[in-house]
């Protein structure tokens, strides 16, 4: 289940809420009881080998996007 991060405008607390994607835009109350909250944008980093053959980095091949676009 996705985790969404919110910040309370009243007290400044930042908190997380686990909820289904269908409820992503629903408001969330602050754990301190305040209702004036805003949903924050969270950055997600995914790392891994990505199936590159021979241990070569996925970007080997040059170009703006690793050579797969032919540039």
PDB file with SEQRES, HELIX, SHEET and CRYST1 records, atoms N, CA, C and O in Angstrom:
SEQRES   1 A   71  UNK UNK UNK UNK UNK UNK UNK UNK UNK UNK UNK UNK UNK          
SEQRES   2 A   71  UNK UNK UNK UNK UNK UNK UNK UNK UNK UNK UNK UNK UNK          
SEQRES   3 A   71  UNK UNK UNK UNK UNK UNK UNK UNK UNK UNK UNK UNK UNK          
SEQRES   4 A   71  UNK UNK UNK UNK UNK UNK UNK UNK UNK UNK UNK UNK UNK          
SEQRES   5 A   71  UNK UNK UNK UNK UNK UNK UNK UNK UNK UNK UNK UNK UNK          
SEQRES   6 A   71  UNK UNK UNK UNK UNK UNK                                      
HELIX    1 AA1 UNK A   21  UNK A   23  5                                   3    
HELIX    2 AA2 UNK A   53  UNK A   55  5                                   3    
SHEET    1 AA1 3 UNK A  14  UNK A  18  0                                        
SHEET    2 AA1 3 UNK A   3  UNK A   8 -1                                        
SHEET    3 AA1 3 UNK A  37  UNK A  39 -1                                        
CRYST1    1.000    1.000    1.000  90.00  90.00  90.00 P 1           1          
ATOM      1  N   UNK A   1       0.849  -1.167   0.000  1.00  0.00           N  
ATOM      2  CA  UNK A   1       0.000   0.000   0.000  1.00  0.00           C  
ATOM      3  C   UNK A   1       0.901   1.239   0.000  1.00  0.00           C  
ATOM      4  O   UNK A   1       1.869   1.304   0.757  1.00  0.00           O  
ATOM      5  N   UNK A   2       0.584   2.208  -0.840  1.00  0.00           N  
ATOM      6  CA  UNK A   2       1.411   3.419  -0.922  1.00  0.00           C  
ATOM      7  C   UNK A   2       1.388   4.226   0.372  1.00  0.00           C  
ATOM      8  O   UNK A   2       0.419   4.204   1.131  1.00  0.00           O  
ATOM      9  N   UNK A   3       2.480   4.932   0.595  1.00  0.00           N  
ATOM     10  CA  UNK A   3       2.627   5.795   1.765  1.00  0.00           C  
ATOM     11  C   UNK A   3       2.680   7.237   1.269  1.00  0.00           C  
ATOM     12  O   UNK A   3       3.465   7.563   0.379  1.00  0.00           O  
ATOM     13  N   UNK A   4       1.853   8.090   1.841  1.00  0.00           N  
ATOM     14  CA  UNK A   4       1.785   9.489   1.453  1.00  0.00           C  
ATOM     15  C   UNK A   4       2.239  10.355   2.626  1.00  0.00           C  
ATOM     16  O   UNK A   4       1.933  10.068   3.783  1.00  0.00           O  
ATOM     17  N   UNK A   5       2.971  11.413   2.307  1.00  0.00           N  
ATOM     18  CA  UNK A   5       3.512  12.294   3.328  1.00  0.00           C  
ATOM     19  C   UNK A   5       2.721  13.605   3.346  1.00  0.00           C  
ATOM     20  O   UNK A   5       2.440  14.185   2.297  1.00  0.00           O  
ATOM     21  N   UNK A   6       2.374  14.055   4.530  1.00  0.00           N  
ATOM     22  CA  UNK A   6       1.611  15.275   4.718  1.00  0.00           C  
ATOM     23  C   UNK A   6       2.331  16.188   5.698  1.00  0.00           C  
ATOM     24  O   UNK A   6       3.135  15.734   6.512  1.00  0.00           O  
ATOM     25  N   UNK A   7       2.036  17.477   5.612  1.00  0.00           N  
ATOM     26  CA  UNK A   7       2.543  18.450   6.580  1.00  0.00           C  
ATOM     27  C   UNK A   7       1.359  19.254   7.098  1.00  0.00           C  
ATOM     28  O   UNK A   7       0.492  19.684   6.338  1.00  0.00           O  
ATOM     29  N   UNK A   8       1.347  19.444   8.415  1.00  0.00           N  
ATOM     30  CA  UNK A   8       0.307  20.227   9.066  1.00  0.00           C  
ATOM     31  C   UNK A   8       0.682  21.703   8.995  1.00  0.00           C  
ATOM     32  O   UNK A   8       1.785  22.092   9.379  1.00  0.00           O  
ATOM     33  N   UNK A   9      -0.239  22.513   8.504  1.00  0.00           N  
ATOM     34  CA  UNK A   9       0.027  23.950   8.411  1.00  0.00           C  
ATOM     35  C   UNK A   9      -0.082  24.625   9.773  1.00  0.00           C  
ATOM     36  O   UNK A   9       0.514  25.681   9.988  1.00  0.00           O  
ATOM     37  N   UNK A  10      -0.834  24.031  10.690  1.00  0.00           N  
ATOM     38  CA  UNK A  10      -1.037  24.639  12.007  1.00  0.00           C  
ATOM     39  C   UNK A  10       0.178  24.453  12.917  1.00  0.00           C  
ATOM     40  O   UNK A  10       0.629  25.408  13.548  1.00  0.00           O  
ATOM     41  N   UNK A  11       0.715  23.218  12.989  1.00  0.00           N  
ATOM     42  CA  UNK A  11       1.815  22.961  13.930  1.00  0.00           C  
ATOM     43  C   UNK A  11       3.147  22.648  13.246  1.00  0.00           C  
ATOM     44  O   UNK A  11       4.181  22.606  13.913  1.00  0.00           O  
ATOM     45  N   UNK A  12       3.143  22.427  11.917  1.00  0.00           N  
ATOM     46  CA  UNK A  12       4.378  22.173  11.194  1.00  0.00           C  
ATOM     47  C   UNK A  12       4.834  20.728  11.192  1.00  0.00           C  
ATOM     48  O   UNK A  12       5.851  20.411  10.575  1.00  0.00           O  
ATOM     49  N   UNK A  13       4.107  19.836  11.868  1.00  0.00           N  
ATOM     50  CA  UNK A  13       4.469  18.413  11.880  1.00  0.00           C  
ATOM     51  C   UNK A  13       4.373  17.809  10.486  1.00  0.00           C  
ATOM     52  O   UNK A  13       3.495  18.162   9.698  1.00  0.00           O  
ATOM     53  N   UNK A  14       5.288  16.898  10.197  1.00  0.00           N  
ATOM     54  CA  UNK A  14       5.240  16.103   8.975  1.00  0.00           C  
ATOM     55  C   UNK A  14       4.912  14.674   9.390  1.00  0.00           C  
ATOM     56  O   UNK A  14       5.513  14.140  10.322  1.00  0.00           O  
ATOM     57  N   UNK A  15       3.958  14.058   8.697  1.00  0.00           N  
ATOM     58  CA  UNK A  15       3.539  12.703   9.048  1.00  0.00           C  
ATOM     59  C   UNK A  15       3.186  11.921   7.794  1.00  0.00           C  
ATOM     60  O   UNK A  15       2.946  12.499   6.735  1.00  0.00           O  
ATOM     61  N   UNK A  16       3.158  10.607   7.923  1.00  0.00           N  
ATOM     62  CA  UNK A  16       2.875   9.716   6.796  1.00  0.00           C  
ATOM     63  C   UNK A  16       1.568   8.980   7.025  1.00  0.00           C  
ATOM     64  O   UNK A  16       1.187   8.682   8.157  1.00  0.00           O  
ATOM     65  N   UNK A  17       0.887   8.691   5.911  1.00  0.00           N  
ATOM     66  CA  UNK A  17      -0.373   7.953   5.946  1.00  0.00           C  
ATOM     67  C   UNK A  17      -0.304   6.848   4.900  1.00  0.00           C  
ATOM     68  O   UNK A  17       0.005   7.114   3.739  1.00  0.00           O  
ATOM     69  N   UNK A  18      -0.587   5.615   5.298  1.00  0.00           N  
ATOM     70  CA  UNK A  18      -0.697   4.500   4.361  1.00  0.00           C  
ATOM     71  C   UNK A  18      -2.150   4.384   3.937  1.00  0.00           C  
ATOM     72  O   UNK A  18      -3.045   4.271   4.774  1.00  0.00           O  
ATOM     73  N   UNK A  19      -2.378   4.412   2.619  1.00  0.00           N  
ATOM     74  CA  UNK A  19      -3.747   4.292   2.109  1.00  0.00           C  
ATOM     75  C   UNK A  19      -3.710   3.816   0.666  1.00  0.00           C  
ATOM     76  O   UNK A  19      -2.685   3.961   0.000  1.00  0.00           O  
ATOM     77  N   UNK A  20      -4.795   3.258   0.174  1.00  0.00           N  
ATOM     78  CA  UNK A  20      -4.833   2.808  -1.219  1.00  0.00           C  
ATOM     79  C   UNK A  20      -4.712   3.991  -2.184  1.00  0.00           C  
ATOM     80  O   UNK A  20      -5.026   5.128  -1.831  1.00  0.00           O  
ATOM     81  N   UNK A  21      -4.260   3.711  -3.390  1.00  0.00           N  
ATOM     82  CA  UNK A  21      -4.097   4.767  -4.393  1.00  0.00           C  
ATOM     83  C   UNK A  21      -5.432   5.446  -4.703  1.00  0.00           C  
ATOM     84  O   UNK A  21      -5.451   6.627  -5.049  1.00  0.00           O  
ATOM     85  N   UNK A  22      -6.530   4.732  -4.586  1.00  0.00           N  
ATOM     86  CA  UNK A  22      -7.838   5.319  -4.841  1.00  0.00           C  
ATOM     87  C   UNK A  22      -8.159   6.438  -3.856  1.00  0.00           C  
ATOM     88  O   UNK A  22      -8.998   7.290  -4.146  1.00  0.00           O  
ATOM     89  N   UNK A  23      -7.511   6.448  -2.707  1.00  0.00           N  
ATOM     90  CA  UNK A  23      -7.742   7.469  -1.685  1.00  0.00           C  
ATOM     91  C   UNK A  23      -6.586   8.466  -1.610  1.00  0.00           C  
ATOM     92  O   UNK A  23      -6.453   9.181  -0.616  1.00  0.00           O  
ATOM     93  N   UNK A  24      -5.757   8.521  -2.639  1.00  0.00           N  
ATOM     94  CA  UNK A  24      -4.559   9.369  -2.621  1.00  0.00           C  
ATOM     95  C   UNK A  24      -4.875  10.843  -2.431  1.00  0.00           C  
ATOM     96  O   UNK A  24      -4.091  11.554  -1.803  1.00  0.00           O  
ATOM     97  N   UNK A  25      -5.988  11.320  -2.947  1.00  0.00           N  
ATOM     98  CA  UNK A  25      -6.307  12.749  -2.866  1.00  0.00           C  
ATOM     99  C   UNK A  25      -7.176  13.097  -1.663  1.00  0.00           C  
ATOM    100  O   UNK A  25      -7.506  14.266  -1.463  1.00  0.00           O  
ATOM    101  N   UNK A  26      -7.548  12.113  -0.864  1.00  0.00           N  
ATOM    102  CA  UNK A  26      -8.358  12.382   0.326  1.00  0.00           C  
ATOM    103  C   UNK A  26      -7.559  13.198   1.338  1.00  0.00           C  
ATOM    104  O   UNK A  26      -6.350  13.005   1.467  1.00  0.00           O  
ATOM    105  N   UNK A  27      -8.218  14.105   2.056  1.00  0.00           N  
ATOM    106  CA  UNK A  27      -7.503  14.864   3.086  1.00  0.00           C  
ATOM    107  C   UNK A  27      -7.085  13.973   4.245  1.00  0.00           C  
ATOM    108  O   UNK A  27      -7.665  12.909   4.460  1.00  0.00           O  
ATOM    109  N   UNK A  28      -6.083  14.408   4.985  1.00  0.00           N  
ATOM    110  CA  UNK A  28      -5.603  13.657   6.147  1.00  0.00           C  
ATOM    111  C   UNK A  28      -5.485  14.613   7.320  1.00  0.00           C  
ATOM    112  O   UNK A  28      -4.936  15.707   7.186  1.00  0.00           O  
ATOM    113  N   UNK A  29      -5.997  14.204   8.458  1.00  0.00           N  
ATOM    114  CA  UNK A  29      -5.908  15.027   9.667  1.00  0.00           C  
ATOM    115  C   UNK A  29      -4.551  14.802  10.327  1.00  0.00           C  
ATOM    116  O   UNK A  29      -4.016  13.694  10.311  1.00  0.00           O  
ATOM    117  N   UNK A  30      -4.010  15.857  10.900  1.00  0.00           N  
ATOM    118  CA  UNK A  30      -2.755  15.811  11.645  1.00  0.00           C  
ATOM    119  C   UNK A  30      -2.926  14.923  12.878  1.00  0.00           C  
ATOM    120  O   UNK A  30      -4.004  14.913  13.470  1.00  0.00           O  
ATOM    121  N   UNK A  31      -1.896  14.178  13.281  1.00  0.00           N  
ATOM    122  CA  UNK A  31      -1.990  13.374  14.500  1.00  0.00           C  
ATOM    123  C   UNK A  31      -2.300  14.217  15.751  1.00  0.00           C  
ATOM    124  O   UNK A  31      -2.795  13.686  16.746  1.00  0.00           O  
ATOM    125  N   UNK A  32      -2.013  15.515  15.703  1.00  0.00           N  
ATOM    126  CA  UNK A  32      -2.314  16.413  16.821  1.00  0.00           C  
ATOM    127  C   UNK A  32      -3.758  16.908  16.787  1.00  0.00           C  
ATOM    128  O   UNK A  32      -4.193  17.632  17.683  1.00  0.00           O  
ATOM    129  N   UNK A  33      -4.519  16.505  15.721  1.00  0.00           N  
ATOM    130  CA  UNK A  33      -5.923  16.869  15.627  1.00  0.00           C  
ATOM    131  C   UNK A  33      -6.239  18.040  14.719  1.00  0.00           C  
ATOM    132  O   UNK A  33      -7.403  18.425  14.606  1.00  0.00           O  
ATOM    133  N   UNK A  34      -5.245  18.617  14.071  1.00  0.00           N  
ATOM    134  CA  UNK A  34      -5.483  19.746  13.171  1.00  0.00           C  
ATOM    135  C   UNK A  34      -5.958  19.231  11.815  1.00  0.00           C  
ATOM    136  O   UNK A  34      -5.539  18.162  11.370  1.00  0.00           O  
ATOM    137  N   UNK A  35      -6.827  19.990  11.165  1.00  0.00           N  
ATOM    138  CA  UNK A  35      -7.378  19.564   9.877  1.00  0.00           C  
ATOM    139  C   UNK A  35      -6.691  20.228   8.686  1.00  0.00           C  
ATOM    140  O   UNK A  35      -6.850  19.763   7.556  1.00  0.00           O  
ATOM    141  N   UNK A  36      -5.934  21.301   8.909  1.00  0.00           N  
ATOM    142  CA  UNK A  36      -5.308  22.050   7.807  1.00  0.00           C  
ATOM    143  C   UNK A  36      -3.968  21.419   7.441  1.00  0.00           C  
ATOM    144  O   UNK A  36      -2.923  21.817   7.956  1.00  0.00           O  
ATOM    145  N   UNK A  37      -4.008  20.434   6.549  1.00  0.00           N  
ATOM    146  CA  UNK A  37      -2.793  19.739   6.121  1.00  0.00           C  
ATOM    147  C   UNK A  37      -2.641  19.829   4.614  1.00  0.00           C  
ATOM    148  O   UNK A  37      -3.598  20.107   3.891  1.00  0.00           O  
ATOM    149  N   UNK A  38      -1.423  19.590   4.156  1.00  0.00           N  
ATOM    150  CA  UNK A  38      -1.131  19.603   2.727  1.00  0.00           C  
ATOM    151  C   UNK A  38      -0.302  18.362   2.407  1.00  0.00           C  
ATOM    152  O   UNK A  38       0.590  17.978   3.163  1.00  0.00           O  
ATOM    153  N   UNK A  39      -0.619  17.743   1.268  1.00  0.00           N  
ATOM    154  CA  UNK A  39       0.113  16.556   0.820  1.00  0.00           C  
ATOM    155  C   UNK A  39       1.430  16.999   0.188  1.00  0.00           C  
ATOM    156  O   UNK A  39       1.453  17.917  -0.633  1.00  0.00           O  
ATOM    157  N   UNK A  40       2.522  16.348   0.571  1.00  0.00           N  
ATOM    158  CA  UNK A  40       3.849  16.674   0.049  1.00  0.00           C  
ATOM    159  C   UNK A  40       4.205  15.759  -1.113  1.00  0.00           C  
ATOM    160  O   UNK A  40       3.715  14.633  -1.200  1.00  0.00           O  
ATOM    161  N   UNK A  41       5.049  16.241  -1.992  1.00  0.00           N  
ATOM    162  CA  UNK A  41       5.587  15.411  -3.062  1.00  0.00           C  
ATOM    163  C   UNK A  41       6.804  14.687  -2.527  1.00  0.00           C  
ATOM    164  O   UNK A  41       7.702  15.305  -1.956  1.00  0.00           O  
ATOM    165  N   UNK A  42       6.833  13.387  -2.711  1.00  0.00           N  
ATOM    166  CA  UNK A  42       7.946  12.587  -2.218  1.00  0.00           C  
ATOM    167  C   UNK A  42       8.773  12.092  -3.387  1.00  0.00           C  
ATOM    168  O   UNK A  42       8.236  11.705  -4.425  1.00  0.00           O  
ATOM    169  N   UNK A  43      10.077  12.107  -3.211  1.00  0.00           N  
ATOM    170  CA  UNK A  43      10.983  11.574  -4.222  1.00  0.00           C  
ATOM    171  C   UNK A  43      11.252  10.106  -3.914  1.00  0.00           C  
ATOM    172  O   UNK A  43      11.462   9.727  -2.761  1.00  0.00           O  
ATOM    173  N   UNK A  44      11.243   9.293  -4.953  1.00  0.00           N  
ATOM    174  CA  UNK A  44      11.500   7.865  -4.800  1.00  0.00           C  
ATOM    175  C   UNK A  44      12.727   7.523  -5.626  1.00  0.00           C  
ATOM    176  O   UNK A  44      12.796   7.852  -6.810  1.00  0.00           O  
ATOM    177  N   UNK A  45      13.685   6.870  -5.010  1.00  0.00           N  
ATOM    178  CA  UNK A  45      14.890   6.447  -5.720  1.00  0.00           C  
ATOM    179  C   UNK A  45      14.875   4.933  -5.845  1.00  0.00           C  
ATOM    180  O   UNK A  45      14.728   4.218  -4.854  1.00  0.00           O  
ATOM    181  N   UNK A  46      15.029   4.454  -7.070  1.00  0.00           N  
ATOM    182  CA  UNK A  46      15.094   3.021  -7.310  1.00  0.00           C  
ATOM    183  C   UNK A  46      16.450   2.745  -7.922  1.00  0.00           C  
ATOM    184  O   UNK A  46      16.804   3.320  -8.951  1.00  0.00           O  
ATOM    185  N   UNK A  47      17.204   1.871  -7.296  1.00  0.00           N  
ATOM    186  CA  UNK A  47      18.519   1.536  -7.816  1.00  0.00           C  
ATOM    187  C   UNK A  47      18.593   0.056  -8.101  1.00  0.00           C  
ATOM    188  O   UNK A  47      17.819  -0.735  -7.560  1.00  0.00           O  
ATOM    189  N   UNK A  48      19.499  -0.303  -8.927  1.00  0.00           N  
ATOM    190  CA  UNK A  48      19.681  -1.709  -9.267  1.00  0.00           C  
ATOM    191  C   UNK A  48      20.477  -1.833 -10.544  1.00  0.00           C  
ATOM    192  O   UNK A  48      20.836  -0.835 -11.170  1.00  0.00           O  
ATOM    193  N   UNK A  49      20.746  -3.049 -10.919  1.00  0.00           N  
ATOM    194  CA  UNK A  49      21.559  -3.289 -12.105  1.00  0.00           C  
ATOM    195  C   UNK A  49      20.752  -3.142 -13.371  1.00  0.00           C  
ATOM    196  O   UNK A  49      21.318  -2.791 -14.407  1.00  0.00           O  
ATOM    197  N   UNK A  50      19.476  -3.390 -13.341  1.00  0.00           N  
ATOM    198  CA  UNK A  50      18.648  -3.203 -14.525  1.00  0.00           C  
ATOM    199  C   UNK A  50      18.927  -4.183 -15.634  1.00  0.00           C  
ATOM    200  O   UNK A  50      18.527  -3.933 -16.771  1.00  0.00           O  
ATOM    201  N   UNK A  51      19.589  -5.279 -15.362  1.00  0.00           N  
ATOM    202  CA  UNK A  51      19.826  -6.307 -16.364  1.00  0.00           C  
ATOM    203  C   UNK A  51      20.931  -5.984 -17.347  1.00  0.00           C  
ATOM    204  O   UNK A  51      20.966  -6.567 -18.430  1.00  0.00           O  
ATOM    205  N   UNK A  52      21.831  -5.079 -17.012  1.00  0.00           N  
ATOM    206  CA  UNK A  52      22.934  -4.759 -17.909  1.00  0.00           C  
ATOM    207  C   UNK A  52      23.846  -5.977 -18.045  1.00  0.00           C  
ATOM    208  O   UNK A  52      24.231  -6.582 -17.045  1.00  0.00           O  
ATOM    209  N   UNK A  53      24.182  -6.329 -19.258  1.00  0.00           N  
ATOM    210  CA  UNK A  53      25.008  -7.508 -19.521  1.00  0.00           C  
ATOM    211  C   UNK A  53      26.461  -7.239 -19.164  1.00  0.00           C  
ATOM    212  O   UNK A  53      26.980  -6.154 -19.425  1.00  0.00           O  
ATOM    213  N   UNK A  54      27.114  -8.224 -18.570  1.00  0.00           N  
ATOM    214  CA  UNK A  54      28.544  -8.144 -18.308  1.00  0.00           C  
ATOM    215  C   UNK A  54      28.931  -7.127 -17.266  1.00  0.00           C  
ATOM    216  O   UNK A  54      30.098  -6.745 -17.186  1.00  0.00           O  
ATOM    217  N   UNK A  55      27.988  -6.679 -16.466  1.00  0.00           N  
ATOM    218  CA  UNK A  55      28.306  -5.726 -15.418  1.00  0.00           C  
ATOM    219  C   UNK A  55      28.501  -4.308 -15.922  1.00  0.00           C  
ATOM    220  O   UNK A  55      28.884  -3.431 -15.148  1.00  0.00           O  
ATOM    221  N   UNK A  56      28.248  -4.064 -17.194  1.00  0.00           N  
ATOM    222  CA  UNK A  56      28.392  -2.718 -17.740  1.00  0.00           C  
ATOM    223  C   UNK A  56      27.230  -1.864 -17.266  1.00  0.00           C  
ATOM    224  O   UNK A  56      26.113  -2.363 -17.129  1.00  0.00           O  
ATOM    225  N   UNK A  57      27.475  -0.585 -17.014  1.00  0.00           N  
ATOM    226  CA  UNK A  57      26.370   0.278 -16.612  1.00  0.00           C  
ATOM    227  C   UNK A  57      25.314   0.359 -17.704  1.00  0.00           C  
ATOM    228  O   UNK A  57      25.622   0.216 -18.887  1.00  0.00           O  
ATOM    229  N   UNK A  58      24.081   0.584 -17.309  1.00  0.00           N  
ATOM    230  CA  UNK A  58      22.980   0.640 -18.260  1.00  0.00           C  
ATOM    231  C   UNK A  58      23.157   1.774 -19.257  1.00  0.00           C  
ATOM    232  O   UNK A  58      22.610   1.713 -20.358  1.00  0.00           O  
ATOM    233  N   UNK A  59      23.921   2.823 -18.891  1.00  0.00           N  
ATOM    234  CA  UNK A  59      24.092   3.947 -19.793  1.00  0.00           C  
ATOM    235  C   UNK A  59      25.257   3.765 -20.762  1.00  0.00           C  
ATOM    236  O   UNK A  59      25.532   4.663 -21.557  1.00  0.00           O  
ATOM    237  N   UNK A  60      25.949   2.625 -20.717  1.00  0.00           N  
ATOM    238  CA  UNK A  60      27.053   2.386 -21.647  1.00  0.00           C  
ATOM    239  C   UNK A  60      26.520   2.400 -23.067  1.00  0.00           C  
ATOM    240  O   UNK A  60      25.549   1.703 -23.362  1.00  0.00           O  
ATOM    241  N   UNK A  61      27.108   3.150 -23.924  1.00  0.00           N  
ATOM    242  CA  UNK A  61      26.637   3.251 -25.290  1.00  0.00           C  
ATOM    243  C   UNK A  61      26.465   4.702 -25.676  1.00  0.00           C  
ATOM    244  O   UNK A  61      26.301   5.011 -26.856  1.00  0.00           O  
ATOM    245  N   UNK A  62      26.499   5.596 -24.713  1.00  0.00           N  
ATOM    246  CA  UNK A  62      26.477   7.025 -24.982  1.00  0.00           C  
ATOM    247  C   UNK A  62      25.116   7.527 -25.404  1.00  0.00           C  
ATOM    248  O   UNK A  62      24.106   6.833 -25.290  1.00  0.00           O  
ATOM    249  N   UNK A  63      25.118   8.749 -25.892  1.00  0.00           N  
ATOM    250  CA  UNK A  63      23.864   9.378 -26.286  1.00  0.00           C  
ATOM    251  C   UNK A  63      23.145   9.964 -25.093  1.00  0.00           C  
ATOM    252  O   UNK A  63      23.569   9.806 -23.948  1.00  0.00           O  
ATOM    253  N   UNK A  64      22.066  10.633 -25.376  1.00  0.00           N  
ATOM    254  CA  UNK A  64      21.322  11.300 -24.305  1.00  0.00           C  
ATOM    255  C   UNK A  64      20.609  10.325 -23.396  1.00  0.00           C  
ATOM    256  O   UNK A  64      20.311  10.655 -22.248  1.00  0.00           O  
ATOM    257  N   UNK A  65      20.330   9.135 -23.886  1.00  0.00           N  
ATOM    258  CA  UNK A  65      19.577   8.191 -23.056  1.00  0.00           C  
ATOM    259  C   UNK A  65      20.184   6.792 -23.140  1.00  0.00           C  
ATOM    260  O   UNK A  65      19.462   5.795 -23.116  1.00  0.00           O  
ATOM    261  N   UNK A  66      21.497   6.721 -23.237  1.00  0.00           N  
ATOM    262  CA  UNK A  66      22.153   5.424 -23.231  1.00  0.00           C  
ATOM    263  C   UNK A  66      22.255   4.775 -24.591  1.00  0.00           C  
ATOM    264  O   UNK A  66      22.636   3.608 -24.689  1.00  0.00           O  
ATOM    265  N   UNK A  67      21.928   5.493 -25.630  1.00  0.00           N  
ATOM    266  CA  UNK A  67      22.080   4.962 -26.978  1.00  0.00           C  
ATOM    267  C   UNK A  67      20.875   4.214 -27.517  1.00  0.00           C  
ATOM    268  O   UNK A  67      20.870   3.836 -28.688  1.00  0.00           O  
ATOM    269  N   UNK A  68      19.854   3.987 -26.704  1.00  0.00           N  
ATOM    270  CA  UNK A  68      18.725   3.214 -27.178  1.00  0.00           C  
ATOM    271  C   UNK A  68      17.847   3.984 -28.164  1.00  0.00           C  
ATOM    272  O   UNK A  68      17.055   3.380 -28.888  1.00  0.00           O  
ATOM    273  N   UNK A  69      17.980   5.299 -28.196  1.00  0.00           N  
ATOM    274  CA  UNK A  69      17.146   6.078 -29.123  1.00  0.00           C  
ATOM    275  C   UNK A  69      17.865   6.333 -30.449  1.00  0.00           C  
ATOM    276  O   UNK A  69      17.286   6.912 -31.368  1.00  0.00           O  
ATOM    277  N   UNK A  70      19.115   5.905 -30.549  1.00  0.00           N  
ATOM    278  CA  UNK A  70      19.844   6.053 -31.800  1.00  0.00           C  
ATOM    279  C   UNK A  70      20.477   7.420 -31.995  1.00  0.00           C  
ATOM    280  O   UNK A  70      20.924   7.734 -33.098  1.00  0.00           O  
ATOM    281  N   UNK A  71      20.527   8.233 -30.965  1.00  0.00           N  
ATOM    282  CA  UNK A  71      21.122   9.562 -31.139  1.00  0.00           C  
ATOM    283  C   UNK A  71      22.621   9.537 -30.982  1.00  0.00           C  
ATOM    284  O   UNK A  71      23.271  10.576 -31.100  1.00  0.00           O  
TER     285      UNK A  71                                                      
END                                                                             
